[in-house]
Structures are given as structure tokens and as C-alpha cells.
């Protein structure tokens, strides 16, 4: 395990956990200082591993990270929570001890837990409760969240593909008929309007499905609204898809109903005016 490996593994986690620039700066500052410590030990013939801790002074850490003292305190707490580092404050007169973890490899974490000089081994709260496993717990929680997020994203994509296959509308389906009916009206108003691709037809039909299933519109209501909006000088220029028809339905409804009432034409096939006659009328 080395400098480049840890640096690359950390970089791969950035889009997932989205650390702040301060947290990124602090991690790289600690990584650089740990790398210097490893090289110095090698030159002196001292055996050290990446699991060993370092204790840079506050001035050194501010210099390498570019952060203020309060910025370092804030950033290191978040990095520990994410499982990237562990640290132990030793009071005002001694430097804080830091240890780096590789989020994509258990080797460093497992090795550090077994070491007698692990900085977490002598970290306890005021009640004497041992916190020796805090760092591994935080890291494992982070890894589990990452795996679950990736798994959910993958399953979500496959689920979407499955729904698309299931929701394919036949030419003679009510949803497709209404979608193509709207398009025919649009084409009638503007003969140069582009034709729909097969994919677009399916999307248009799916918007009709949503109007029926979620918005509780009847096919007759949708048909009537298509007739009205494509005859209206303003709305026929704006309702150029079933998605727009669905979105503007409630906005157009009062005007459409008022226009019908001004005409005073009862719905054909019914001697009694319904609560919402225009939308429930049947074509003559």
C-alpha cells in the first residue's frame, strides 16, 4: 500500500461522498506528510508502515493544507466520520496524532486495529468507555453505505429498463390513440410539424397513461380537452405534446368550461346537465 494507491482511492470516493475543498485539502496534506515520514524513515533504516500514526505540528498542518486552525478541526472531524482518518488530540502542548485509512482496502484498517500503538487504543471518554473500534466502525459504515448506494443505483437502472419494456403501448391502446389524436390535431394546425419517432410516440402515450391513472381523467375528458385546446388560438400554439397537455390541463379547464357554458349546449345523449358537462360530454 502506497501514496499513489491511497491518493487514487480517495479520488474515486470524491464523487460519492462529496467532501468539501477543505476536507480534500486536509486529507492530501496528511497524505503528503505521511509520505515524507515514510521516506525519512526509509533513509534512516527505520521500518515503518502506512498504519503508523504521524503527529505534525499545527503550523505544519496549516502550511500544507492552507486551512486555519478552526478549518482543520472542522475538516478532520468530517474525515474521521467518513472513515478516511483517525486522530487523537493530546492537549495544547502536544501535537494531535493522525492516522490515514484507505477506504477501498481493509489491509491498513485491520493492521491498525491489531497494533499496540494504535491511537484509538488509548482513546476513551470521561466515563472510561473504550473507543478502540470507533475508526473501524465508521469506516465499515461508510463502506456499507457506498455499496448500498451503488447497488440501489444499479437496481434502479435495471428496474427502469424493465418498466419501459412493460409500458410499451400498442397502436390500438387507448393511450396511444389519444396521443396520436393530439398529434393529428397539431399536424392539422401546422402541416410542417415534425413527425413523431417511435420512441416519442411511447412517451406521449405514457403521459396519457399518467393523466388517466394518476390525474383520474377519463379518456373522454382528455379527448374533449384536446379538441378544445387545439381550437383555441393561444393554447394550440403551446400544447404541442401530451406532457404539456397534462401539465396545463387544470389551467385550461376553467376557460374551456366557461366557453362551453356560454354556448349553452348540453352534452349529447344526456337530458340532464352533469356537474362538469363540457368535460363529460360525448361527441355528437
Coordinates of C-alpha atoms in Angstrom, one line a residue:
X1 CA 0.0 0.0 0.0
X2 CA 1.5 3.3 -1.0
X3 CA 1.0 7.0 -1.6
X4 CA -0.5 6.8 -5.1
X5 CA -2.8 3.9 -4.2
X6 CA -4.4 5.8 -1.3
X7 CA -4.5 9.0 -3.3
X8 CA -6.3 7.4 -6.2
X9 CA -8.7 5.5 -4.0
X10 CA -9.6 8.7 -2.2
X11 CA -10.1 10.5 -5.5
X12 CA -12.6 7.8 -6.6
X13 CA -14.6 8.4 -3.4
X14 CA -15.0 12.2 -4.0
X15 CA -18.0 12.0 -6.4
X16 CA -19.7 9.6 -4.0
X17 CA -19.2 11.3 -0.6
X18 CA -18.7 14.9 -2.0
X19 CA -16.2 16.2 0.6
X20 CA -15.6 20.0 0.9
X21 CA -12.5 21.5 -0.6
X22 CA -11.2 21.9 3.0
X23 CA -11.6 18.2 3.7
X24 CA -9.9 17.3 0.5
X25 CA -7.0 19.7 1.3
X26 CA -6.6 18.3 4.8
X27 CA -6.6 14.7 3.6
X28 CA -3.9 15.4 0.9
X29 CA -1.8 17.4 3.4
X30 CA -1.8 14.5 5.8
X31 CA -1.1 12.1 2.9
X32 CA 1.9 14.2 1.9
X33 CA 3.2 14.5 5.4
X34 CA 2.8 10.7 5.9
X35 CA 4.7 10.1 2.7
X36 CA 7.6 12.4 3.9
X37 CA 7.6 10.5 7.2
X38 CA 7.9 7.1 5.3
X39 CA 10.7 8.4 3.1
X40 CA 12.6 9.8 6.1
X41 CA 12.2 6.5 8.0
X42 CA 13.4 4.6 5.0
X43 CA 16.5 6.8 4.6
X44 CA 17.3 6.2 8.3
X45 CA 16.9 2.5 8.1
X46 CA 13.8 2.6 10.3
X47 CA 10.9 0.2 9.5
X48 CA 7.5 1.9 9.3
X49 CA 4.2 1.1 7.7
X50 CA 1.3 3.2 6.5
X51 CA -0.7 2.0 9.5
X52 CA 1.6 4.0 11.8
X53 CA 0.5 7.4 13.0
X54 CA 2.1 10.8 12.5
X55 CA 2.0 13.9 14.7
X56 CA 2.6 17.1 12.6
X57 CA 2.6 20.4 14.4
X58 CA -0.4 22.7 13.9
X59 CA 1.8 25.2 12.0
X60 CA 2.9 22.4 9.6
X61 CA -0.6 21.3 9.0
X62 CA -1.9 24.8 8.4
X63 CA 1.0 25.3 5.9
X64 CA 0.4 22.2 3.9
X65 CA -3.4 22.3 3.9
X66 CA -3.9 26.1 3.6
X67 CA -6.6 25.9 6.3
X68 CA -7.0 27.8 9.5
X69 CA -6.9 26.1 12.9
X70 CA -10.7 26.1 13.1
X71 CA -10.9 24.8 9.5
X72 CA -8.6 21.9 10.3
X73 CA -10.7 21.0 13.4
X74 CA -13.9 21.0 11.3
X75 CA -12.4 19.1 8.3
X76 CA -10.7 16.4 10.4
X77 CA -14.0 15.6 12.2
X78 CA -15.8 15.0 8.9
X79 CA -12.9 12.9 7.5
X80 CA -13.0 10.8 10.6
X81 CA -16.8 10.4 10.3
X82 CA -16.3 9.2 6.7
X83 CA -13.6 6.7 7.8
X84 CA -10.7 8.3 6.0
X85 CA -8.7 9.2 9.0
X86 CA -8.5 8.8 12.8
X87 CA -7.0 11.3 15.2
X88 CA -6.3 11.9 18.9
X89 CA -5.9 15.3 20.4
X90 CA -3.3 15.4 23.2
X91 CA -3.9 18.8 24.6
X92 CA -2.4 22.3 23.8
X93 CA 1.2 21.4 24.4
X94 CA 1.4 18.3 22.2
X95 CA 0.6 17.8 18.5
X96 CA -2.5 15.9 17.5
X97 CA -1.8 12.4 16.3
X98 CA -3.3 11.4 13.0
X99 CA -3.6 8.1 11.1
X100 CA -4.7 7.6 7.5
X101 CA -7.0 4.8 6.2
X102 CA -7.5 3.6 2.7
X103 CA -11.3 3.5 2.2
X104 CA -11.1 0.8 -0.5
X105 CA -8.7 -1.6 1.3
X106 CA -9.1 -3.4 4.6
X107 CA -5.4 -4.0 4.9
X108 CA -4.5 -0.8 6.7
X109 CA -7.6 -0.8 8.8
X110 CA -7.2 -4.3 10.0
X111 CA -3.5 -3.9 10.6
X112 CA -4.0 -0.7 12.6
X113 CA -6.6 -2.3 14.9
X114 CA -4.1 -5.1 15.9
X115 CA -1.2 -2.7 16.6
X116 CA -0.4 -1.9 20.2
X117 CA 0.4 1.7 19.4
X118 CA -3.0 2.3 17.7
X119 CA -4.0 5.8 18.5
X120 CA -7.6 4.7 19.2
X121 CA -6.5 2.2 21.8
X122 CA -5.9 4.8 24.4
X123 CA -8.8 7.0 23.4
X124 CA -11.6 6.8 26.0
X125 CA -14.4 9.1 27.1
X126 CA -14.9 10.6 30.5
X127 CA -16.8 7.5 31.7
X128 CA -14.0 5.2 30.8
X129 CA -15.8 3.6 27.8
X130 CA -13.2 2.2 25.3
X131 CA -13.4 3.7 21.8
X132 CA -10.8 1.4 20.2
X133 CA -13.1 0.3 17.4
X134 CA -14.6 3.7 16.6
X135 CA -12.5 4.1 13.5
X136 CA -13.3 0.7 12.1
X137 CA -17.0 1.1 12.8
X138 CA -17.1 4.5 11.0
X139 CA -15.2 3.0 8.0
X140 CA -17.4 -0.1 7.8
X141 CA -20.5 2.1 7.9
X142 CA -19.1 4.2 5.1
X143 CA -18.3 1.2 3.0
X144 CA -21.7 -0.3 3.6
X145 CA -23.4 3.0 2.6
X146 CA -21.3 3.1 -0.6
X147 CA -22.1 -0.5 -1.5
X148 CA -25.8 0.0 -0.9
X149 CA -25.8 3.3 -2.9
X150 CA -24.2 1.6 -5.9
X151 CA -26.5 -1.5 -5.6
X152 CA -29.6 0.8 -5.5
X153 CA -28.4 2.8 -8.4
X154 CA -27.8 -0.4 -10.4
X155 CA -31.1 -2.0 -9.5
X156 CA -32.9 1.3 -10.2
X157 CA -31.5 1.4 -13.7
X158 CA -32.4 -2.2 -14.4
X159 CA -35.9 -1.5 -12.9
X160 CA -36.4 1.5 -15.2
X161 CA -35.5 -0.6 -18.2
X162 CA -38.0 -3.3 -17.1
X163 CA -40.7 -0.7 -16.7
X164 CA -40.1 0.7 -20.2
X165 CA -40.4 -2.7 -21.7
X166 CA -43.7 -3.4 -19.7
X167 CA -45.1 0.1 -20.5
X168 CA -44.9 -0.3 -24.3
X169 CA -48.2 0.8 -25.8
X170 CA -49.8 -0.9 -28.7
X171 CA -51.1 1.2 -31.6
X172 CA -54.7 0.3 -30.7
X173 CA -54.4 1.1 -27.0
X174 CA -56.4 4.0 -25.6
X175 CA -53.3 5.8 -24.5
X176 CA -51.7 5.6 -27.9
X177 CA -54.9 6.5 -29.7
X178 CA -55.3 9.7 -27.7
X179 CA -51.6 10.6 -28.1
X180 CA -51.9 10.2 -31.9
X181 CA -55.2 12.1 -31.9
X182 CA -53.4 15.1 -30.3
X183 CA -50.6 14.8 -32.8
X184 CA -53.1 14.7 -35.7
X185 CA -54.7 17.9 -34.4
X186 CA -51.2 19.6 -34.1
X187 CA -50.3 18.5 -37.6
X188 CA -53.6 19.9 -38.9
X189 CA -52.8 23.3 -37.4
X190 CA -49.2 23.1 -38.6
X191 CA -48.6 20.7 -41.5
X192 CA -44.8 21.3 -41.3
X193 CA -44.7 20.0 -37.7
X194 CA -42.1 17.2 -37.4
X195 CA -43.4 13.6 -37.3
X196 CA -43.0 11.6 -34.1
X197 CA -40.4 8.8 -33.7
X198 CA -41.5 5.5 -32.2
X199 CA -39.8 6.5 -29.0
X200 CA -41.6 9.8 -28.9
X201 CA -44.9 8.1 -29.5
X202 CA -44.3 5.8 -26.5
X203 CA -43.5 8.9 -24.3
X204 CA -46.6 10.7 -25.5
X205 CA -48.7 7.6 -24.7
X206 CA -47.2 7.3 -21.3
X207 CA -48.2 10.9 -20.5
X208 CA -51.8 10.0 -21.4
X209 CA -51.4 7.0 -19.0
X210 CA -50.4 9.3 -16.2
X211 CA -53.4 11.5 -16.9
X212 CA -55.7 8.5 -16.6
X213 CA -54.1 6.7 -13.7
X214 CA -52.7 9.5 -11.5
X215 CA -54.8 12.5 -12.5
X216 CA -58.0 10.5 -12.8
X217 CA -59.0 12.0 -16.1
X218 CA -61.3 9.8 -18.2
X219 CA -60.4 9.2 -21.9
X220 CA -63.4 11.2 -22.9
X221 CA -62.3 14.2 -20.8
X222 CA -58.8 14.0 -22.4
X223 CA -60.3 13.8 -25.9
X224 CA -62.5 16.8 -25.2
X225 CA -59.6 18.8 -23.9
X226 CA -57.6 18.0 -27.0
X227 CA -60.4 19.3 -29.2
X228 CA -60.7 22.5 -27.2
X229 CA -57.1 23.4 -26.8
X230 CA -56.3 22.8 -30.5
X231 CA -59.2 25.1 -31.4
X232 CA -58.1 27.9 -29.1
X233 CA -55.8 30.5 -30.7
X234 CA -53.5 30.7 -27.7
X235 CA -53.3 27.2 -26.4
X236 CA -52.9 25.5 -29.8
X237 CA -49.5 27.2 -30.0
X238 CA -48.5 26.0 -26.6
X239 CA -49.9 22.5 -26.3
X240 CA -47.6 20.6 -28.6
X241 CA -47.2 17.4 -26.6
X242 CA -49.2 15.2 -24.3
X243 CA -46.8 16.1 -21.4
X244 CA -47.7 19.8 -21.9
X245 CA -51.4 18.8 -22.2
X246 CA -51.1 17.1 -18.8
X247 CA -49.3 20.0 -17.2
X248 CA -51.7 22.7 -18.4
X249 CA -54.9 20.7 -18.1
X250 CA -56.0 22.3 -14.8
X251 CA -55.1 25.8 -16.1
X252 CA -57.1 25.4 -19.3
X253 CA -60.1 23.7 -17.6
X254 CA -61.9 26.8 -16.3
X255 CA -61.7 28.6 -19.6
X256 CA -62.8 25.6 -21.5
X257 CA -65.8 25.0 -19.2
X258 CA -66.8 28.7 -19.3
X259 CA -66.7 28.7 -23.1
X260 CA -68.9 25.7 -23.2
X261 CA -71.4 27.2 -20.8
X262 CA -71.5 30.4 -22.9
X263 CA -72.6 28.3 -25.8
X264 CA -75.3 26.7 -23.7
X265 CA -75.1 23.3 -25.5
X266 CA -76.0 20.3 -23.3
X267 CA -74.0 17.2 -23.7
X268 CA -75.4 14.9 -26.4
X269 CA -77.0 11.7 -25.3
X270 CA -78.0 13.3 -21.9
X271 CA -81.1 15.2 -21.0
X272 CA -79.6 16.2 -17.7
X273 CA -76.6 18.6 -17.3
X274 CA -73.8 17.0 -15.3
X275 CA -71.6 18.7 -12.7
X276 CA -68.9 19.2 -15.3
X277 CA -70.8 18.8 -18.6
X278 CA -68.2 20.1 -21.0
X279 CA -65.6 17.5 -19.9
X280 CA -68.1 14.7 -19.7
X281 CA -69.9 15.4 -23.0
X282 CA -69.8 12.9 -25.8
X283 CA -69.2 13.8 -29.4
X284 CA -72.3 14.1 -31.5

